Short mmCIF file of C-alpha atoms and ligand atoms in Angstrom, two decimals:
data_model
loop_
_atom_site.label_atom_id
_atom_site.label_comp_id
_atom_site.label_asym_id
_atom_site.label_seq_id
_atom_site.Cartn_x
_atom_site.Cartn_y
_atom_site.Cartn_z
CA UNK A 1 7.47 -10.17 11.41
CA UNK A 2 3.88 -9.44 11.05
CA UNK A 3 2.16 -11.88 13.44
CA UNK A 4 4.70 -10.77 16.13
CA UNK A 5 3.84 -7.19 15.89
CA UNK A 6 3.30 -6.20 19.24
CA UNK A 7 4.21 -2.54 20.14
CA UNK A 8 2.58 0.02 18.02
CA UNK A 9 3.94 4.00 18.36
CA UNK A 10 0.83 5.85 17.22
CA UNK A 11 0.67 9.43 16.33
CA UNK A 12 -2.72 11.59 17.35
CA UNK A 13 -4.70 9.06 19.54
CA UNK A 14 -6.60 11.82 20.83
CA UNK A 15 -9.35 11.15 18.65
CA UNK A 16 -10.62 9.49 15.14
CA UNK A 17 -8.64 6.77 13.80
CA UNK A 18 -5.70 6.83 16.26
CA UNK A 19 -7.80 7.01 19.31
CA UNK A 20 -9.80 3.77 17.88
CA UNK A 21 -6.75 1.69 16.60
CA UNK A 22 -5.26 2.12 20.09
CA UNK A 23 -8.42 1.25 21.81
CA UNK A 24 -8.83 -2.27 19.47
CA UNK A 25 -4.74 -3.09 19.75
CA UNK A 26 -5.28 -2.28 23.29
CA UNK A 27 -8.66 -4.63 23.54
CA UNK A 28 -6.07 -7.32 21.82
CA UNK A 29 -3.14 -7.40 24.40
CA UNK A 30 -0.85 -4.97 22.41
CA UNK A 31 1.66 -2.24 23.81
CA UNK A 32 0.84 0.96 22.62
CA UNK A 33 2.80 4.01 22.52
CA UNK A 34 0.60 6.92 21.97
CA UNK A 35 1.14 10.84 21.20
CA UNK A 36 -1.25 13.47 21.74
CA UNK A 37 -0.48 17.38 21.75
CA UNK A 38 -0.75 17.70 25.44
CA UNK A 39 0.21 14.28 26.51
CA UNK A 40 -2.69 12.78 27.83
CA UNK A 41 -5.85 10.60 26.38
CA UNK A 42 -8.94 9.64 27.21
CA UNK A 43 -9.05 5.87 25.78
CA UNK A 44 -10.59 3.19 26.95
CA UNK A 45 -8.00 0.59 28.63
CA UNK A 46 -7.45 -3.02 27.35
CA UNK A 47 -5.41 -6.18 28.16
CA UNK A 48 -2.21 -4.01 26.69
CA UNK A 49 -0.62 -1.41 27.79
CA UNK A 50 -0.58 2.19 27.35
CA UNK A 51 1.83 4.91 26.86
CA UNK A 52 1.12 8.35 25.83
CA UNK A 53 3.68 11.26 25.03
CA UNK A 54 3.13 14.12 24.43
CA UNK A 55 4.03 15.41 20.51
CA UNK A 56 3.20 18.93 18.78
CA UNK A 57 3.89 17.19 15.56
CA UNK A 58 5.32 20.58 13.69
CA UNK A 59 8.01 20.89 16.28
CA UNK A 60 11.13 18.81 14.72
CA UNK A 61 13.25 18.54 17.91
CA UNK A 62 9.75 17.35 19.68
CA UNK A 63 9.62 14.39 17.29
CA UNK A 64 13.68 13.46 17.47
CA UNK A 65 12.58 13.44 21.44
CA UNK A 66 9.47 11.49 21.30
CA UNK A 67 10.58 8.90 18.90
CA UNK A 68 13.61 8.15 20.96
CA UNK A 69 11.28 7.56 24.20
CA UNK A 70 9.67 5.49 22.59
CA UNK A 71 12.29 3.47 21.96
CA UNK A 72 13.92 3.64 25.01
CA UNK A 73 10.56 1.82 26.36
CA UNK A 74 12.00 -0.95 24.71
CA UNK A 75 11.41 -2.58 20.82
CA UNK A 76 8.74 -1.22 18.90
CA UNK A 77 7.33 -3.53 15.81
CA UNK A 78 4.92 -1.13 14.61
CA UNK A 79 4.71 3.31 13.44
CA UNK A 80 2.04 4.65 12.74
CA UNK A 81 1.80 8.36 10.98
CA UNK A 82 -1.61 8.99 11.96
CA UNK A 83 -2.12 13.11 12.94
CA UNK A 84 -2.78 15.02 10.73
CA UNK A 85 -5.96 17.71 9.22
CA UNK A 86 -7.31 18.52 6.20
CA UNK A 87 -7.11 22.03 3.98
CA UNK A 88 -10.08 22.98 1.91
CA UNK A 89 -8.84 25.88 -0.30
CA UNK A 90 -8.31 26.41 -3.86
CA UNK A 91 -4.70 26.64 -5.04
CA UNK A 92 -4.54 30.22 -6.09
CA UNK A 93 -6.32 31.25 -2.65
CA UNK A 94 -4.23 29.67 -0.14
CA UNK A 95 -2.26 31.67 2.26
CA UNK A 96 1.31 31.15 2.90
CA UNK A 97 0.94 30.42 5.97
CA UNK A 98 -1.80 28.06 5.47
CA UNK A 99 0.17 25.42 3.14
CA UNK A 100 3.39 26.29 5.06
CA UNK A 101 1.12 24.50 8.39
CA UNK A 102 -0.43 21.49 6.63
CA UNK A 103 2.89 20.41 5.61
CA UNK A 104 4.69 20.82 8.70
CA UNK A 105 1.91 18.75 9.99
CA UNK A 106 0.85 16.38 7.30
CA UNK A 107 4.48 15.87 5.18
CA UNK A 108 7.43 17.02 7.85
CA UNK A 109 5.28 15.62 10.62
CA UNK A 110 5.63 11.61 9.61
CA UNK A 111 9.23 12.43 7.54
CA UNK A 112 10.52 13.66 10.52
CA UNK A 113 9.40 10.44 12.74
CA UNK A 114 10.39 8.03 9.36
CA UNK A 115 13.85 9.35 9.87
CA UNK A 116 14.19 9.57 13.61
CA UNK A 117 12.74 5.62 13.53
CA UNK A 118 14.93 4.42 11.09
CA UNK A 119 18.16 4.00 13.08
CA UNK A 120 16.55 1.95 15.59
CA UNK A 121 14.30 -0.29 12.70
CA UNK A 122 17.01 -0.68 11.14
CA UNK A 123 19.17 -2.07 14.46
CA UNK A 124 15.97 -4.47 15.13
CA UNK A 125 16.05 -5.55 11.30
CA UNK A 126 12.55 -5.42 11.37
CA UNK A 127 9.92 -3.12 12.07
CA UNK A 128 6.58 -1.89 10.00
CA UNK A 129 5.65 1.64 8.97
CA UNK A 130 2.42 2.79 8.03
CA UNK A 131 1.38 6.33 6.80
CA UNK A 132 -1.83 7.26 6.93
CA UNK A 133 -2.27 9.48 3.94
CA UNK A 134 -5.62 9.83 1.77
CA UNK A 135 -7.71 8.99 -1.26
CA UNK A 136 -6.60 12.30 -2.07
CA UNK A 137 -3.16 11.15 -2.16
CA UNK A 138 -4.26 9.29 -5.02
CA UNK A 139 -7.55 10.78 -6.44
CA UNK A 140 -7.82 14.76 -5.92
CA UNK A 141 -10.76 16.79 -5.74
CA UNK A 142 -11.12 20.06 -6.21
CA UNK A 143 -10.73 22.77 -3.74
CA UNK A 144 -8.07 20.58 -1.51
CA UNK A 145 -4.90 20.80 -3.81
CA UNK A 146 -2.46 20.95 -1.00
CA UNK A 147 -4.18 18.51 0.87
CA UNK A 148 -3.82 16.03 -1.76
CA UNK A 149 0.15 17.30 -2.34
CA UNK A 150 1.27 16.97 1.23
CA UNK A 151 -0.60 13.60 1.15
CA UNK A 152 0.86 13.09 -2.32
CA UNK A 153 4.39 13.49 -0.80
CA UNK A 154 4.15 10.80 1.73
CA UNK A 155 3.12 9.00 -0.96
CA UNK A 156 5.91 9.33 -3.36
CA UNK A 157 8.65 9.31 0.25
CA UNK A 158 7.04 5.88 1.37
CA UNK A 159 7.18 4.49 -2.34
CA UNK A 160 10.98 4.94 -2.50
CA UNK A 161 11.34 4.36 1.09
CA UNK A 162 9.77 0.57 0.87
CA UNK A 163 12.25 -0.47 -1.50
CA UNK A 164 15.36 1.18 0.64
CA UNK A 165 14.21 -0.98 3.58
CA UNK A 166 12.70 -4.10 2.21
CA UNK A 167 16.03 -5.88 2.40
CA UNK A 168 16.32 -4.77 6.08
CA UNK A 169 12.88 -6.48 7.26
CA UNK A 170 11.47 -3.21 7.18
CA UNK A 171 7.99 -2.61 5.71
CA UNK A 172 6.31 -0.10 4.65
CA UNK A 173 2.10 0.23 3.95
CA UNK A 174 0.43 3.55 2.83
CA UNK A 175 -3.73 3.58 3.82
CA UNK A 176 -5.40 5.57 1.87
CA UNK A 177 -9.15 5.96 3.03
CA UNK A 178 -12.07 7.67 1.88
CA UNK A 179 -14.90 9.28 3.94
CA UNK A 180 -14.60 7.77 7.36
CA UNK A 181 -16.84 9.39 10.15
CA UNK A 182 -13.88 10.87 12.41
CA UNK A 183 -13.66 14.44 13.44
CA UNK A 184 -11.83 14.90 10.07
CA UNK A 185 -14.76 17.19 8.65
CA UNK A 186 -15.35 19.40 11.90
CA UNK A 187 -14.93 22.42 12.13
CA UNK A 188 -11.90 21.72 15.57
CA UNK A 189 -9.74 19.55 12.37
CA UNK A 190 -10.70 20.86 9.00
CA UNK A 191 -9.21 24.30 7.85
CA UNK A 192 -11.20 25.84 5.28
CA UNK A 193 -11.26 28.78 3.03
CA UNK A 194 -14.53 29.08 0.65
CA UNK A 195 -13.46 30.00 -2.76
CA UNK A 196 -13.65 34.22 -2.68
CA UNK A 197 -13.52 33.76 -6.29
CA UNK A 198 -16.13 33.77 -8.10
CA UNK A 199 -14.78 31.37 -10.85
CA UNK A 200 -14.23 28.59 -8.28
CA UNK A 201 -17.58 28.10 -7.30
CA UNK A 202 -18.74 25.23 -9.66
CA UNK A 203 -15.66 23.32 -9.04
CA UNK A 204 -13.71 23.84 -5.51
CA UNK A 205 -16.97 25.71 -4.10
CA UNK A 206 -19.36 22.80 -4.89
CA UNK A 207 -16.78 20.49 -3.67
CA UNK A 208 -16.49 22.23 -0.19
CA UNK A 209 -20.50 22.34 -0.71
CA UNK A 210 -20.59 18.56 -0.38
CA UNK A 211 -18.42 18.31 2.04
CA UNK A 212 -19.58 20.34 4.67
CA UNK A 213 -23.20 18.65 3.97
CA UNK A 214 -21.21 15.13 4.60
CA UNK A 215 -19.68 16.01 8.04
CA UNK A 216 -21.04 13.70 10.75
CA UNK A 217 -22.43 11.32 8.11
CA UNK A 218 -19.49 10.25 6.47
CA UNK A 219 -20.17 6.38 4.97
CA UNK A 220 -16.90 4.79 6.52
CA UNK A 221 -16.79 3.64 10.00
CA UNK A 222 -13.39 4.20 11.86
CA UNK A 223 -13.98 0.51 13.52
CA UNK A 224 -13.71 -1.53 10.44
CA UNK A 225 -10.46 1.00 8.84
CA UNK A 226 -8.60 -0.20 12.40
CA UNK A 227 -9.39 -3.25 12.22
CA UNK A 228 -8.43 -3.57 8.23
CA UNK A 229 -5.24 -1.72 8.96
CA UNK A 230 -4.51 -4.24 11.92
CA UNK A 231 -5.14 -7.40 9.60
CA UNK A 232 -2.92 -5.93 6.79
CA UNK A 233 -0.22 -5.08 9.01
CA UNK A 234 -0.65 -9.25 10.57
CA UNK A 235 -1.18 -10.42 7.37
CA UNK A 236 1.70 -12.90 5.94
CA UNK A 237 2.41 -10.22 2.72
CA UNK A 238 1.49 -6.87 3.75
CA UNK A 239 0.18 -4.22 1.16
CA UNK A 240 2.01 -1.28 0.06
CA UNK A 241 -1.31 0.21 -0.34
CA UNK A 242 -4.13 -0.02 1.43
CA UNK A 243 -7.38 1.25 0.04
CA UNK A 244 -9.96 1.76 2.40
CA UNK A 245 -14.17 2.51 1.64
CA UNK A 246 -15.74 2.01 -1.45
CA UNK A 247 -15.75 5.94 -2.30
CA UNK A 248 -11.86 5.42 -1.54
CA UNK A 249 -11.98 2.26 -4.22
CA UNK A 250 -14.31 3.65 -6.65
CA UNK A 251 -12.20 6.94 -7.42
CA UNK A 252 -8.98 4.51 -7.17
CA UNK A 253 -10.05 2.44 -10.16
CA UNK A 254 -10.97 5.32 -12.05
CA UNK A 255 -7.61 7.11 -11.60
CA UNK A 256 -6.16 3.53 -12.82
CA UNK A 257 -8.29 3.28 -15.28
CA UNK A 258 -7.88 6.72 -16.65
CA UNK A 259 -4.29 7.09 -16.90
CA UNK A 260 -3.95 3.80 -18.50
CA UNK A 261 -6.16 4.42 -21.10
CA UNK A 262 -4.04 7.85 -21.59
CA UNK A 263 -1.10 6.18 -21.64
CA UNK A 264 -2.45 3.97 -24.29
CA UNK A 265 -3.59 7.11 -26.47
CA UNK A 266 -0.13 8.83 -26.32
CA UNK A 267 1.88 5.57 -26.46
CA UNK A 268 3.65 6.45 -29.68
CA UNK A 269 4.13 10.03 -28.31
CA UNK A 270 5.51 8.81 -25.37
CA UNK A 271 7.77 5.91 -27.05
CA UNK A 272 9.05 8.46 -29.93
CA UNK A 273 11.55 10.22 -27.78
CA UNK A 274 15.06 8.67 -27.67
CA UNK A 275 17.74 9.25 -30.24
CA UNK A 276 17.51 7.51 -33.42
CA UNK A 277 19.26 4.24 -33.24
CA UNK A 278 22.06 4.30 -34.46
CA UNK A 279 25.78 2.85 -35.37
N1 NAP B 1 -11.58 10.75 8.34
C1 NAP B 1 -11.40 10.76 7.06
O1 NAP B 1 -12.36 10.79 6.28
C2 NAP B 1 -9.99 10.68 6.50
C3 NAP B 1 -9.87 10.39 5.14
C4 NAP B 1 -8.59 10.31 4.59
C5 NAP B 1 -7.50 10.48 5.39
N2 NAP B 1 -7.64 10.78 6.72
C6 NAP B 1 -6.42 10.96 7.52
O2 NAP B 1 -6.52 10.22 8.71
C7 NAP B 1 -5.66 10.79 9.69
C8 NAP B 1 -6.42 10.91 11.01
O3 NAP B 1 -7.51 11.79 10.83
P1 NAP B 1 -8.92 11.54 11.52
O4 NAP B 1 -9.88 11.27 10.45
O5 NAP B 1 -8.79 10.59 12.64
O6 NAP B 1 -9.22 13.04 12.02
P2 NAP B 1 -9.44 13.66 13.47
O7 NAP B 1 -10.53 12.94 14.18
O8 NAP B 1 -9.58 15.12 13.22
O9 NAP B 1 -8.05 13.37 14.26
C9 NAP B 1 -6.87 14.02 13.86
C10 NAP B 1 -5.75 13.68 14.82
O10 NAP B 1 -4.55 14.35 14.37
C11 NAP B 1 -4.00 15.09 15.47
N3 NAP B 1 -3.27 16.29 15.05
C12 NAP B 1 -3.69 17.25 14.18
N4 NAP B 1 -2.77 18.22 14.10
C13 NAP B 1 -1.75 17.87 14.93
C14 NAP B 1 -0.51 18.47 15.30
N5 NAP B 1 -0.12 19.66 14.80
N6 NAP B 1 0.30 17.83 16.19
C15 NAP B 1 -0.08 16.66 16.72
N7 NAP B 1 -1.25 16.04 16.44
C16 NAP B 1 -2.07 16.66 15.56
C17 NAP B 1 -5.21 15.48 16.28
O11 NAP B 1 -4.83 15.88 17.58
P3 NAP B 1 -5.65 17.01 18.40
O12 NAP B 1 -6.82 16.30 19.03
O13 NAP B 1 -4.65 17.53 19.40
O14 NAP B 1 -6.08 18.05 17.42
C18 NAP B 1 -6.01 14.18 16.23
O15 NAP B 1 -5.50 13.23 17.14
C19 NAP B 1 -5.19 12.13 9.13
O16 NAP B 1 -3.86 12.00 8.65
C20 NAP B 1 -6.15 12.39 7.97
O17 NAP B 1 -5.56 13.18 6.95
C21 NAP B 1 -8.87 10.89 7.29
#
């Protein structure tokens, strides 16, 4: 279905990588259907058209609404679970209310439009999702453990959820970038809670540290992650996962690398624990 992809939904095209995917589909001819908090965008136009809704992402009935507008403008060949914000805390230190937010917004957020989009993906017979979730999904630092869980759980929903739709047409891609130079890092996205601890400060502290000294001069350009994530999505055999930045790569093969080589070293552990065979 990929070369026919036409009409994207995008979530948070206010700014970052949803504003600049919309602007390059937009360039190209495509339909887009774009959601920003208070419903309106300042992107520059293209060949395609433009829609944008508006979409608090945390409020569920909001979502069941928007979704279905969408759809009512017609078929739409493309989702993308874009909006979403970062959490710099340790895990002992962050507030209830604090983890309760980033996963309204980062997990419930794209679950909620998943399932709201699946009815009518599932009428087409075709349709492509992609979740924007993070190297952290994959690789965690220190100092952003619920970052990396909520992004974690899209993970682990989209893995199951690829092979429920495959045999419906449906497919499914998870990006996972690195450092890209959106507003990610600024102080309007990122929520942040220095480590009051005392303990934390060689591991989450210095990781917040670097971070806050890499804001505005991130390595990855939010250009070249569109345009990747539009190629994959057109490409004949779409990826499940898409890694994008070198950073992103880097800390991939490591994690691969890692728990393979663990898996090696505990093998007979691991392979020791069914009953005995027996008669
Ligand atoms: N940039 C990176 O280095 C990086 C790396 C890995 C993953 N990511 C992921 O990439 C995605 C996009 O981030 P970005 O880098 O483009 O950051 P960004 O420039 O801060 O943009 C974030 C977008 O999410 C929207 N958003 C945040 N909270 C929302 C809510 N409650 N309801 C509706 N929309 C909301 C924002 O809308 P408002 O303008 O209304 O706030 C904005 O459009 C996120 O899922 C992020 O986790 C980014």
């Amino acid at each position: 279905m990929s070369t026919d992809a036409k009409t994207w939904f995008i979530t948070g095209v206010s700014r970052g990588f949803g504003k600049v995917l919309a602007e390059q589909l937009l360039a190209d001819g495509a339909t887009v259907i774009g959601t920003t908090r208070d419903g309106t965008a300042q992107i520059t136009p293209g060949r395609g058209s433009l829609t944008v809704l508006p979409l608090e992402i945390t409020d569920p009935q909001a979502v069941r609404d928007t979704v279905a507008r969408a759809f009512a403008l017609g078929r739409v060949d493309v989702i993308v679970n874009n909006a979403g914000y970062g959490l710099l805390s340790t895990v002992e230190e962050a507030s209830e209310a604090d983890i309760e937010h980033l996963f309204a917004v980062n997990f419930h957020g794209p679950r909620r439009i998943i399932q709201a989009a699946l009815t009518h993906l599932r009428a087409q017979r075709s349709g492509h999702i992609v979740n924007i979730t993070s190297i952290a999904g994959i690789a965690p630092a220190a100092g952003s453990g619920y970052y990396a869980a909520a992004k974690m759980a899209v993970e682990g929903l989209s893995q199951s959820l690829a092979r429920e739709v495959a045999p419906l047409g449906i497919r499914v891609t998870l990006v996972e970038p690195g450092a890209f130079r959106t507003d990610f890092l600024s102080a309007h996205s990122i929520r942040q809670r220095n480590p009051a601890l005392g303990d934390y400060a060689p591991s989450a502290g210095a990781v917040h540290e670097r971070l806050a000294a890499m804001a505005g001069r991130q390595p990855g350009d939010p250009a070249r992650a569109a345009a990747a994530i539009i190629a994959a999505v057109r490409a004949e055999q779409p990826p499940l996962h898409l890694v994008l930045g070198p950073d992103a790569y880097q800390r991939t093969r490591e994690v691969l690398e890692a728990f393979s080589a663990e898996l090696d070293s505990w093998k007979t552990v691991s392979l020791g624990t069914d009953f005995p065979a027996g008669p």
